[in-house]
């Protein structure tokens, strides 16, 4: 290309771009105060004249701009109809290049003339595209073929057009920051020149054909069925000429022919979508240019799609393939954690923490396609969603409206993801042009699942990485690991087990993966959601406040929480909440049924629970407080301490035990990549259905649908808004090593154990992430009530922390040991025995906040708390022993029970009745014990 031609093309591009931009800005101001009907008419005329301007420019420039126009013509789901009608002409053949040019290229590439190569050659091309034109021919051997011949000088044109396109996109991003397409054009600039080498395209065609049409993929035992498509055979190639097998097919734009042959257009698009899902998620090698011109439909029954043109083909790594699959499945299930994790794995970096809006935006790519007739409605929906997200972004960043429009929330966008999203958009446009509705989630899910589940298919015995590679602390840990391999991934998805004996770590094992759709290995610092195990942590905080003199077990709650003393609750005492006899076991039930997400609103939940009336007389019956326990204790903790709940958690438990970053009740932003994802053991759902008839099931559970609760819990608690909520009865996120250390301290009367094993990597307590807390709202004190707050929370020197030291004989000095509690009988308080026996029911499940366990000789020597689904933590006082198990595959199986039985038997520690074969089970264990 000469310089004159280069500048002419550049001037044309920028001139038309500027005219179109100014036209829209002028109309935007002009229609501001007009009626809707007048607005619509003016906008329609504006779209028509600018679409015509764009089409004329493309027809003049040809080259890369034809490809851009073809891409835009497929976006009937979002572009005005005027643009689709105008640019659709580009899907038909462009004016052909002269035959003498074709002859020169063939001679140059193969060293032979047309007559030497073919016995017949049709001079009129079948189609002429931006880079090449295609002629039908017959080889000397009689085989019918098509010959794809590159235009002379097209390489220089394409490279120049890319520069101009890049400049246009940069200018638009400056003028209208919300329309920043820089990542897409950057990736296109990198990939488009590869289309100019037809040898590369030939190799790509062979590879895709083998992946999609090879015999190996037609396997009935495969978790996904292979797509039923056709791909032409490669006959011969050079850099600028490609000879392919001829296939007689119908163009997707030829609606009359499609109907004449009785072709099911929806089935065709679904099969094309399946072919792309296979290429992306199974092969990791896909065509990045699925516009309508690259497909035909065979005329022979069963009218299979014919896939053409593999010039722009993208290869992605196994890790990127899994990340894209995880992104898709996270959208399908509304799993914010997995979505953010997939972003990090693929290298997509965000500047703001807005997981719900990110989910909304990402889900747009996988939404069900709409026919072209619904484009206007679809555009309005997307615009409304965008305005909603901009408003949320403005509130989050405190930027003004103008600033937020110029703010780009994405810091880095990987090229592989750009091409992936371009493919999804093209497929969506394809279905819109064909006027069919496609449910992408249903079609693509099996292929995305195969990308992740494939890495989990081998059992633990065959996979040396199934158990995380950390040193073995003891013989019992070696036997435990053998047991985990024996149980296998049929019952275990991800698991952590940690145990302390006499203050020292004897087990610290992690195995499995973070989630059903997350094949990363579980590590010692992986955070597991543990449901009611959280109650044991919350109870410890109440005991800590009592020990510090901020609270009394026999104190009425209304004395410290005045708003609570209504509707017969003025007699409820602190110990009655801890031992589940307050009568508020069903509190919040009605509100949760009407508004399940109310559990995310801490202040609203506290206010609501303060207005309720007990269902039973306080102190009369021990009825398990599944969720209300957390808000009751939480309200008591905040009002007694004068501090926020999470501040007390950090001060009472996390900091003294040096378990920072590994025990949260309501996770902060920034820990999502360490989170395990919940799933349910599908094979045991039938056991849930049998539970309603069980006589030992708590009455509060018989009122509900156990099966529905069991299947909905993982979905609900995988969402990030639930994980970030303060739900002190059920929303702990912790590691087994943090939980085992906590119970090791409780077993020894609050003496903090020596530092955790240095064999456990990363070191326990090395995560410094601390939640950012909202400012404390001062509590209004009612007249005539006594407040137990003994310190001014606004005083910066205010602290409840008091670390004492004592030697091994109980005196001060000597070998220093840090204590969490001052009370020498604190273990009796945990279990509700000795001096505290009058505060509990003699034969009740619970002491003061903890589930107390009996041994074979009926002695109360152990206490702890289990959670629905399988996680548990407990300690044995007499044997100075603690054990924690965290799992992410919720079941009614016996994984935790078998682990506890093995470890206890090896250490000669009595098996708590909760985990014995015939012992009585607590209410949470009833939800997952084996029959």
PDB file of C-alpha atoms in Angstrom, residues 581-821:
ATOM      1  CA  UNK A 581     -34.253 -23.401  76.678  1.00  0.00           C
ATOM      2  CA  UNK A 582     -35.177 -19.761  75.949  1.00  0.00           C
ATOM      3  CA  UNK A 583     -38.370 -20.766  74.099  1.00  0.00           C
ATOM      4  CA  UNK A 584     -37.258 -18.922  70.957  1.00  0.00           C
ATOM      5  CA  UNK A 585     -36.278 -22.040  69.009  1.00  0.00           C
ATOM      6  CA  UNK A 586     -38.485 -21.088  66.052  1.00  0.00           C
ATOM      7  CA  UNK A 587     -37.712 -17.371  66.111  1.00  0.00           C
ATOM      8  CA  UNK A 588     -37.363 -15.797  62.661  1.00  0.00           C
ATOM      9  CA  UNK A 589     -39.037 -18.807  61.018  1.00  0.00           C
ATOM     10  CA  UNK A 590     -41.935 -16.893  59.486  1.00  0.00           C
ATOM     11  CA  UNK A 591     -39.717 -14.028  58.364  1.00  0.00           C
ATOM     12  CA  UNK A 592     -37.173 -16.387  56.787  1.00  0.00           C
ATOM     13  CA  UNK A 593     -39.879 -18.146  54.796  1.00  0.00           C
ATOM     14  CA  UNK A 594     -41.058 -14.843  53.325  1.00  0.00           C
ATOM     15  CA  UNK A 595     -37.608 -13.271  52.984  1.00  0.00           C
ATOM     16  CA  UNK A 596     -34.725 -15.815  53.199  1.00  0.00           C
ATOM     17  CA  UNK A 597     -32.075 -13.165  52.615  1.00  0.00           C
ATOM     18  CA  UNK A 598     -33.024 -11.355  55.818  1.00  0.00           C
ATOM     19  CA  UNK A 599     -30.340 -13.505  57.432  1.00  0.00           C
ATOM     20  CA  UNK A 600     -27.812 -11.270  55.636  1.00  0.00           C
ATOM     21  CA  UNK A 601     -29.026  -8.163  57.464  1.00  0.00           C
ATOM     22  CA  UNK A 602     -27.468  -8.301  60.921  1.00  0.00           C
ATOM     23  CA  UNK A 603     -29.165  -5.214  62.370  1.00  0.00           C
ATOM     24  CA  UNK A 604     -32.587  -6.132  60.974  1.00  0.00           C
ATOM     25  CA  UNK A 605     -32.327  -9.664  62.366  1.00  0.00           C
ATOM     26  CA  UNK A 606     -31.412  -8.371  65.839  1.00  0.00           C
ATOM     27  CA  UNK A 607     -34.275  -5.863  65.822  1.00  0.00           C
ATOM     28  CA  UNK A 608     -36.756  -8.492  64.677  1.00  0.00           C
ATOM     29  CA  UNK A 609     -35.751 -11.095  67.242  1.00  0.00           C
ATOM     30  CA  UNK A 610     -36.091  -8.465  69.985  1.00  0.00           C
ATOM     31  CA  UNK A 611     -39.804  -8.088  69.149  1.00  0.00           C
ATOM     32  CA  UNK A 612     -40.801 -11.789  69.181  1.00  0.00           C
ATOM     33  CA  UNK A 613     -42.744 -13.834  71.712  1.00  0.00           C
ATOM     34  CA  UNK A 614     -41.409 -17.175  73.069  1.00  0.00           C
ATOM     35  CA  UNK A 615     -43.114 -20.296  71.682  1.00  0.00           C
ATOM     36  CA  UNK A 616     -42.636 -22.172  74.951  1.00  0.00           C
ATOM     37  CA  UNK A 617     -42.119 -21.089  78.540  1.00  0.00           C
ATOM     38  CA  UNK A 618     -38.471 -20.045  79.024  1.00  0.00           C
ATOM     39  CA  UNK A 619     -36.472 -22.696  80.889  1.00  0.00           C
ATOM     40  CA  UNK A 620     -39.085 -25.447  80.496  1.00  0.00           C
ATOM     41  CA  UNK A 621     -37.828 -27.399  77.458  1.00  0.00           C
ATOM     42  CA  UNK A 622     -34.575 -27.866  75.627  1.00  0.00           C
ATOM     43  CA  UNK A 623     -35.453 -27.337  71.950  1.00  0.00           C
ATOM     44  CA  UNK A 624     -32.607 -26.789  69.525  1.00  0.00           C
ATOM     45  CA  UNK A 625     -32.245 -23.163  68.356  1.00  0.00           C
ATOM     46  CA  UNK A 626     -30.943 -23.844  64.831  1.00  0.00           C
ATOM     47  CA  UNK A 627     -30.541 -20.234  63.691  1.00  0.00           C
ATOM     48  CA  UNK A 628     -31.957 -18.096  66.502  1.00  0.00           C
ATOM     49  CA  UNK A 629     -29.097 -19.175  68.803  1.00  0.00           C
ATOM     50  CA  UNK A 630     -26.704 -17.013  66.792  1.00  0.00           C
ATOM     51  CA  UNK A 631     -28.685 -13.781  66.848  1.00  0.00           C
ATOM     52  CA  UNK A 632     -29.594 -14.225  70.511  1.00  0.00           C
ATOM     53  CA  UNK A 633     -25.959 -14.747  71.504  1.00  0.00           C
ATOM     54  CA  UNK A 634     -24.821 -12.061  69.060  1.00  0.00           C
ATOM     55  CA  UNK A 635     -27.142  -9.474  70.555  1.00  0.00           C
ATOM     56  CA  UNK A 636     -25.954 -10.372  74.033  1.00  0.00           C
ATOM     57  CA  UNK A 637     -22.283 -10.173  72.964  1.00  0.00           C
ATOM     58  CA  UNK A 638     -22.607  -6.740  71.365  1.00  0.00           C
ATOM     59  CA  UNK A 639     -24.671  -5.180  74.155  1.00  0.00           C
ATOM     60  CA  UNK A 640     -22.521  -6.608  76.943  1.00  0.00           C
ATOM     61  CA  UNK A 641     -19.192  -5.683  75.362  1.00  0.00           C
ATOM     62  CA  UNK A 642     -20.119  -2.398  73.731  1.00  0.00           C
ATOM     63  CA  UNK A 643     -18.289  -3.642  70.644  1.00  0.00           C
ATOM     64  CA  UNK A 644     -19.223  -5.138  67.315  1.00  0.00           C
ATOM     65  CA  UNK A 645     -19.565  -8.906  67.143  1.00  0.00           C
ATOM     66  CA  UNK A 646     -16.559  -9.439  64.871  1.00  0.00           C
ATOM     67  CA  UNK A 647     -14.369  -7.205  67.029  1.00  0.00           C
ATOM     68  CA  UNK A 648     -15.037  -9.446  70.015  1.00  0.00           C
ATOM     69  CA  UNK A 649     -14.373 -12.538  67.908  1.00  0.00           C
ATOM     70  CA  UNK A 650     -10.974 -11.187  66.921  1.00  0.00           C
ATOM     71  CA  UNK A 651     -10.159 -10.047  70.442  1.00  0.00           C
ATOM     72  CA  UNK A 652     -11.382 -13.082  72.351  1.00  0.00           C
ATOM     73  CA  UNK A 653     -10.390 -15.957  70.088  1.00  0.00           C
ATOM     74  CA  UNK A 654      -8.568 -15.130  66.843  1.00  0.00           C
ATOM     75  CA  UNK A 655      -5.711 -12.965  68.118  1.00  0.00           C
ATOM     76  CA  UNK A 656      -4.912 -14.853  71.354  1.00  0.00           C
ATOM     77  CA  UNK A 657      -4.807 -18.195  69.502  1.00  0.00           C
ATOM     78  CA  UNK A 658      -2.813 -16.702  66.605  1.00  0.00           C
ATOM     79  CA  UNK A 659      -5.275 -18.035  64.025  1.00  0.00           C
ATOM     80  CA  UNK A 660      -5.637 -14.784  62.074  1.00  0.00           C
ATOM     81  CA  UNK A 661      -7.203 -15.252  58.656  1.00  0.00           C
ATOM     82  CA  UNK A 662      -8.419 -18.784  59.415  1.00  0.00           C
ATOM     83  CA  UNK A 663     -11.564 -18.245  61.477  1.00  0.00           C
ATOM     84  CA  UNK A 664     -14.325 -15.924  60.345  1.00  0.00           C
ATOM     85  CA  UNK A 665     -18.016 -15.518  61.051  1.00  0.00           C
ATOM     86  CA  UNK A 666     -18.871 -13.491  57.992  1.00  0.00           C
ATOM     87  CA  UNK A 667     -15.906 -13.479  55.627  1.00  0.00           C
ATOM     88  CA  UNK A 668     -14.238 -10.225  54.527  1.00  0.00           C
ATOM     89  CA  UNK A 669     -13.403  -9.423  50.890  1.00  0.00           C
ATOM     90  CA  UNK A 670     -10.123 -10.887  49.766  1.00  0.00           C
ATOM     91  CA  UNK A 671     -10.341 -14.480  50.991  1.00  0.00           C
ATOM     92  CA  UNK A 672     -12.576 -15.864  48.224  1.00  0.00           C
ATOM     93  CA  UNK A 673      -9.817 -17.888  46.562  1.00  0.00           C
ATOM     94  CA  UNK A 674      -9.320 -19.908  49.762  1.00  0.00           C
ATOM     95  CA  UNK A 675     -12.972 -20.886  50.146  1.00  0.00           C
ATOM     96  CA  UNK A 676     -14.240 -24.429  49.772  1.00  0.00           C
ATOM     97  CA  UNK A 677     -17.576 -24.771  47.961  1.00  0.00           C
ATOM     98  CA  UNK A 678     -20.416 -26.855  49.342  1.00  0.00           C
ATOM     99  CA  UNK A 679     -22.188 -29.645  47.517  1.00  0.00           C
ATOM    100  CA  UNK A 680     -24.490 -32.448  48.619  1.00  0.00           C
ATOM    101  CA  UNK A 681     -24.023 -36.192  48.368  1.00  0.00           C
ATOM    102  CA  UNK A 682     -26.733 -36.942  45.795  1.00  0.00           C
ATOM    103  CA  UNK A 683     -26.551 -40.674  46.479  1.00  0.00           C
ATOM    104  CA  UNK A 684     -27.970 -40.132  49.969  1.00  0.00           C
ATOM    105  CA  UNK A 685     -30.913 -37.884  49.186  1.00  0.00           C
ATOM    106  CA  UNK A 686     -33.298 -40.787  49.744  1.00  0.00           C
ATOM    107  CA  UNK A 687     -32.215 -40.879  53.400  1.00  0.00           C
ATOM    108  CA  UNK A 688     -33.357 -37.299  53.850  1.00  0.00           C
ATOM    109  CA  UNK A 689     -36.798 -38.296  52.558  1.00  0.00           C
ATOM    110  CA  UNK A 690     -37.077 -40.913  55.303  1.00  0.00           C
ATOM    111  CA  UNK A 691     -36.318 -38.480  58.114  1.00  0.00           C
ATOM    112  CA  UNK A 692     -39.766 -36.970  58.687  1.00  0.00           C
ATOM    113  CA  UNK A 693     -40.993 -40.248  60.156  1.00  0.00           C
ATOM    114  CA  UNK A 694     -38.113 -40.648  62.586  1.00  0.00           C
ATOM    115  CA  UNK A 695     -39.241 -40.373  66.228  1.00  0.00           C
ATOM    116  CA  UNK A 696     -35.918 -38.872  67.353  1.00  0.00           C
ATOM    117  CA  UNK A 697     -36.075 -35.943  64.927  1.00  0.00           C
ATOM    118  CA  UNK A 698     -36.524 -32.585  66.717  1.00  0.00           C
ATOM    119  CA  UNK A 699     -40.029 -31.135  66.491  1.00  0.00           C
ATOM    120  CA  UNK A 700     -38.732 -27.920  64.967  1.00  0.00           C
ATOM    121  CA  UNK A 701     -37.459 -29.884  61.966  1.00  0.00           C
ATOM    122  CA  UNK A 702     -40.577 -32.004  61.515  1.00  0.00           C
ATOM    123  CA  UNK A 703     -42.465 -28.857  60.586  1.00  0.00           C
ATOM    124  CA  UNK A 704     -40.372 -28.327  57.458  1.00  0.00           C
ATOM    125  CA  UNK A 705     -39.413 -30.115  54.302  1.00  0.00           C
ATOM    126  CA  UNK A 706     -36.143 -31.827  55.183  1.00  0.00           C
ATOM    127  CA  UNK A 707     -35.299 -32.754  51.613  1.00  0.00           C
ATOM    128  CA  UNK A 708     -35.849 -29.218  50.357  1.00  0.00           C
ATOM    129  CA  UNK A 709     -33.767 -27.806  53.198  1.00  0.00           C
ATOM    130  CA  UNK A 710     -30.932 -30.255  52.570  1.00  0.00           C
ATOM    131  CA  UNK A 711     -30.745 -29.530  48.830  1.00  0.00           C
ATOM    132  CA  UNK A 712     -31.109 -25.757  49.143  1.00  0.00           C
ATOM    133  CA  UNK A 713     -28.538 -25.215  51.898  1.00  0.00           C
ATOM    134  CA  UNK A 714     -25.451 -25.689  49.694  1.00  0.00           C
ATOM    135  CA  UNK A 715     -26.862 -23.384  47.013  1.00  0.00           C
ATOM    136  CA  UNK A 716     -27.794 -20.704  49.547  1.00  0.00           C
ATOM    137  CA  UNK A 717     -24.548 -20.854  51.516  1.00  0.00           C
ATOM    138  CA  UNK A 718     -22.387 -20.805  48.386  1.00  0.00           C
ATOM    139  CA  UNK A 719     -23.572 -17.290  47.568  1.00  0.00           C
ATOM    140  CA  UNK A 720     -21.223 -14.553  48.633  1.00  0.00           C
ATOM    141  CA  UNK A 721     -23.837 -12.373  50.279  1.00  0.00           C
ATOM    142  CA  UNK A 722     -24.618 -15.244  52.672  1.00  0.00           C
ATOM    143  CA  UNK A 723     -20.945 -16.007  53.270  1.00  0.00           C
ATOM    144  CA  UNK A 724     -20.262 -12.382  54.140  1.00  0.00           C
ATOM    145  CA  UNK A 725     -23.216 -12.136  56.514  1.00  0.00           C
ATOM    146  CA  UNK A 726     -22.851 -12.381  60.286  1.00  0.00           C
ATOM    147  CA  UNK A 727     -24.837 -15.513  61.172  1.00  0.00           C
ATOM    148  CA  UNK A 728     -23.246 -16.733  64.432  1.00  0.00           C
ATOM    149  CA  UNK A 729     -25.253 -19.966  64.451  1.00  0.00           C
ATOM    150  CA  UNK A 730     -24.316 -21.256  61.027  1.00  0.00           C
ATOM    151  CA  UNK A 731     -21.875 -19.168  59.009  1.00  0.00           C
ATOM    152  CA  UNK A 732     -18.414 -19.930  60.302  1.00  0.00           C
ATOM    153  CA  UNK A 733     -15.637 -20.183  57.731  1.00  0.00           C
ATOM    154  CA  UNK A 734     -12.558 -21.753  59.191  1.00  0.00           C
ATOM    155  CA  UNK A 735      -9.791 -24.299  58.865  1.00  0.00           C
ATOM    156  CA  UNK A 736      -9.613 -27.534  60.793  1.00  0.00           C
ATOM    157  CA  UNK A 737      -6.279 -26.488  62.299  1.00  0.00           C
ATOM    158  CA  UNK A 738      -7.809 -23.258  63.657  1.00  0.00           C
ATOM    159  CA  UNK A 739     -10.789 -25.150  65.085  1.00  0.00           C
ATOM    160  CA  UNK A 740      -8.643 -27.892  66.635  1.00  0.00           C
ATOM    161  CA  UNK A 741      -6.407 -25.266  68.248  1.00  0.00           C
ATOM    162  CA  UNK A 742      -9.463 -23.513  69.672  1.00  0.00           C
ATOM    163  CA  UNK A 743     -10.724 -26.710  71.307  1.00  0.00           C
ATOM    164  CA  UNK A 744      -7.211 -27.609  72.460  1.00  0.00           C
ATOM    165  CA  UNK A 745      -7.230 -24.366  74.445  1.00  0.00           C
ATOM    166  CA  UNK A 746     -10.721 -25.017  75.832  1.00  0.00           C
ATOM    167  CA  UNK A 747      -9.781 -28.580  76.865  1.00  0.00           C
ATOM    168  CA  UNK A 748      -6.950 -27.190  78.982  1.00  0.00           C
ATOM    169  CA  UNK A 749      -9.045 -24.587  80.759  1.00  0.00           C
ATOM    170  CA  UNK A 750      -8.163 -21.802  78.343  1.00  0.00           C
ATOM    171  CA  UNK A 751      -4.391 -22.233  78.372  1.00  0.00           C
ATOM    172  CA  UNK A 752      -3.226 -21.399  74.871  1.00  0.00           C
ATOM    173  CA  UNK A 753      -1.237 -24.278  73.313  1.00  0.00           C
ATOM    174  CA  UNK A 754       2.316 -23.846  72.018  1.00  0.00           C
ATOM    175  CA  UNK A 755       2.615 -22.582  68.436  1.00  0.00           C
ATOM    176  CA  UNK A 756       1.057 -24.800  65.781  1.00  0.00           C
ATOM    177  CA  UNK A 757       3.248 -27.298  63.951  1.00  0.00           C
ATOM    178  CA  UNK A 758       5.824 -25.681  61.672  1.00  0.00           C
ATOM    179  CA  UNK A 759       5.259 -28.563  59.238  1.00  0.00           C
ATOM    180  CA  UNK A 760       1.904 -27.044  58.292  1.00  0.00           C
ATOM    181  CA  UNK A 761       2.313 -24.619  55.381  1.00  0.00           C
ATOM    182  CA  UNK A 762       1.547 -21.788  55.116  1.00  0.00           C
ATOM    183  CA  UNK A 763       2.106 -21.232  58.860  1.00  0.00           C
ATOM    184  CA  UNK A 764      -1.038 -20.909  60.956  1.00  0.00           C
ATOM    185  CA  UNK A 765      -1.647 -17.238  61.705  1.00  0.00           C
ATOM    186  CA  UNK A 766       0.343 -15.975  58.716  1.00  0.00           C
ATOM    187  CA  UNK A 767      -2.782 -14.515  57.063  1.00  0.00           C
ATOM    188  CA  UNK A 768      -3.147 -10.966  58.306  1.00  0.00           C
ATOM    189  CA  UNK A 769      -6.496 -10.192  56.688  1.00  0.00           C
ATOM    190  CA  UNK A 770      -8.890  -8.650  59.205  1.00  0.00           C
ATOM    191  CA  UNK A 771     -12.471  -7.622  58.374  1.00  0.00           C
ATOM    192  CA  UNK A 772     -13.198  -3.939  57.977  1.00  0.00           C
ATOM    193  CA  UNK A 773     -16.020  -3.262  60.391  1.00  0.00           C
ATOM    194  CA  UNK A 774     -18.763  -0.631  60.188  1.00  0.00           C
ATOM    195  CA  UNK A 775     -18.769   1.988  62.957  1.00  0.00           C
ATOM    196  CA  UNK A 776     -20.503   0.960  66.140  1.00  0.00           C
ATOM    197  CA  UNK A 777     -23.946   2.478  66.584  1.00  0.00           C
ATOM    198  CA  UNK A 778     -24.381   3.687  70.183  1.00  0.00           C
ATOM    199  CA  UNK A 779     -27.130   1.816  72.006  1.00  0.00           C
ATOM    200  CA  UNK A 780     -29.926   3.848  73.545  1.00  0.00           C
ATOM    201  CA  UNK A 781     -30.509   3.013  77.169  1.00  0.00           C
ATOM    202  CA  UNK A 782     -34.088   2.792  78.386  1.00  0.00           C
ATOM    203  CA  UNK A 783     -35.045   4.457  81.637  1.00  0.00           C
ATOM    204  CA  UNK A 784     -35.168   2.191  84.645  1.00  0.00           C
ATOM    205  CA  UNK A 785     -32.872  -0.418  83.174  1.00  0.00           C
ATOM    206  CA  UNK A 786     -29.422  -1.329  84.298  1.00  0.00           C
ATOM    207  CA  UNK A 787     -26.607  -1.622  81.846  1.00  0.00           C
ATOM    208  CA  UNK A 788     -23.777  -4.057  82.362  1.00  0.00           C
ATOM    209  CA  UNK A 789     -21.429  -2.145  80.061  1.00  0.00           C
ATOM    210  CA  UNK A 790     -18.508  -1.331  82.282  1.00  0.00           C
ATOM    211  CA  UNK A 791     -16.321   0.471  79.749  1.00  0.00           C
ATOM    212  CA  UNK A 792     -16.609   3.280  77.300  1.00  0.00           C
ATOM    213  CA  UNK A 793     -16.384   1.833  73.769  1.00  0.00           C
ATOM    214  CA  UNK A 794     -15.349   5.227  72.403  1.00  0.00           C
ATOM    215  CA  UNK A 795     -12.280   5.243  74.619  1.00  0.00           C
ATOM    216  CA  UNK A 796      -9.351   4.203  72.401  1.00  0.00           C
ATOM    217  CA  UNK A 797      -7.678   2.492  75.357  1.00  0.00           C
ATOM    218  CA  UNK A 798     -10.716   0.278  75.937  1.00  0.00           C
ATOM    219  CA  UNK A 799      -9.816  -3.403  75.644  1.00  0.00           C
ATOM    220  CA  UNK A 800     -11.221  -6.591  77.049  1.00  0.00           C
ATOM    221  CA  UNK A 801      -8.004  -8.490  76.425  1.00  0.00           C
ATOM    222  CA  UNK A 802      -6.248  -9.721  79.521  1.00  0.00           C
ATOM    223  CA  UNK A 803      -3.432 -12.196  78.975  1.00  0.00           C
ATOM    224  CA  UNK A 804      -2.306 -13.947  82.183  1.00  0.00           C
ATOM    225  CA  UNK A 805       0.655 -16.221  82.665  1.00  0.00           C
ATOM    226  CA  UNK A 806       1.164 -19.088  85.061  1.00  0.00           C
ATOM    227  CA  UNK A 807       3.551 -21.946  85.533  1.00  0.00           C
ATOM    228  CA  UNK A 808       2.742 -25.603  85.307  1.00  0.00           C
ATOM    229  CA  UNK A 809       1.782 -25.739  89.009  1.00  0.00           C
ATOM    230  CA  UNK A 810      -0.740 -22.964  88.764  1.00  0.00           C
ATOM    231  CA  UNK A 811       1.394 -20.159  90.196  1.00  0.00           C
ATOM    232  CA  UNK A 812       2.597 -17.117  88.312  1.00  0.00           C
ATOM    233  CA  UNK A 813       6.036 -16.987  86.767  1.00  0.00           C
ATOM    234  CA  UNK A 814       8.035 -20.053  85.754  1.00  0.00           C
ATOM    235  CA  UNK A 815       7.136 -21.500  82.359  1.00  0.00           C
ATOM    236  CA  UNK A 816       4.837 -18.856  80.985  1.00  0.00           C
ATOM    237  CA  UNK A 817       1.507 -19.972  79.525  1.00  0.00           C
ATOM    238  CA  UNK A 818      -1.029 -17.568  78.093  1.00  0.00           C
ATOM    239  CA  UNK A 819      -4.629 -17.975  79.205  1.00  0.00           C
ATOM    240  CA  UNK A 820      -7.905 -17.032  77.581  1.00  0.00           C
ATOM    241  CA  UNK A 821      -9.913 -17.449  80.790  1.00  0.00           C
TER     242      UNK A 821
END
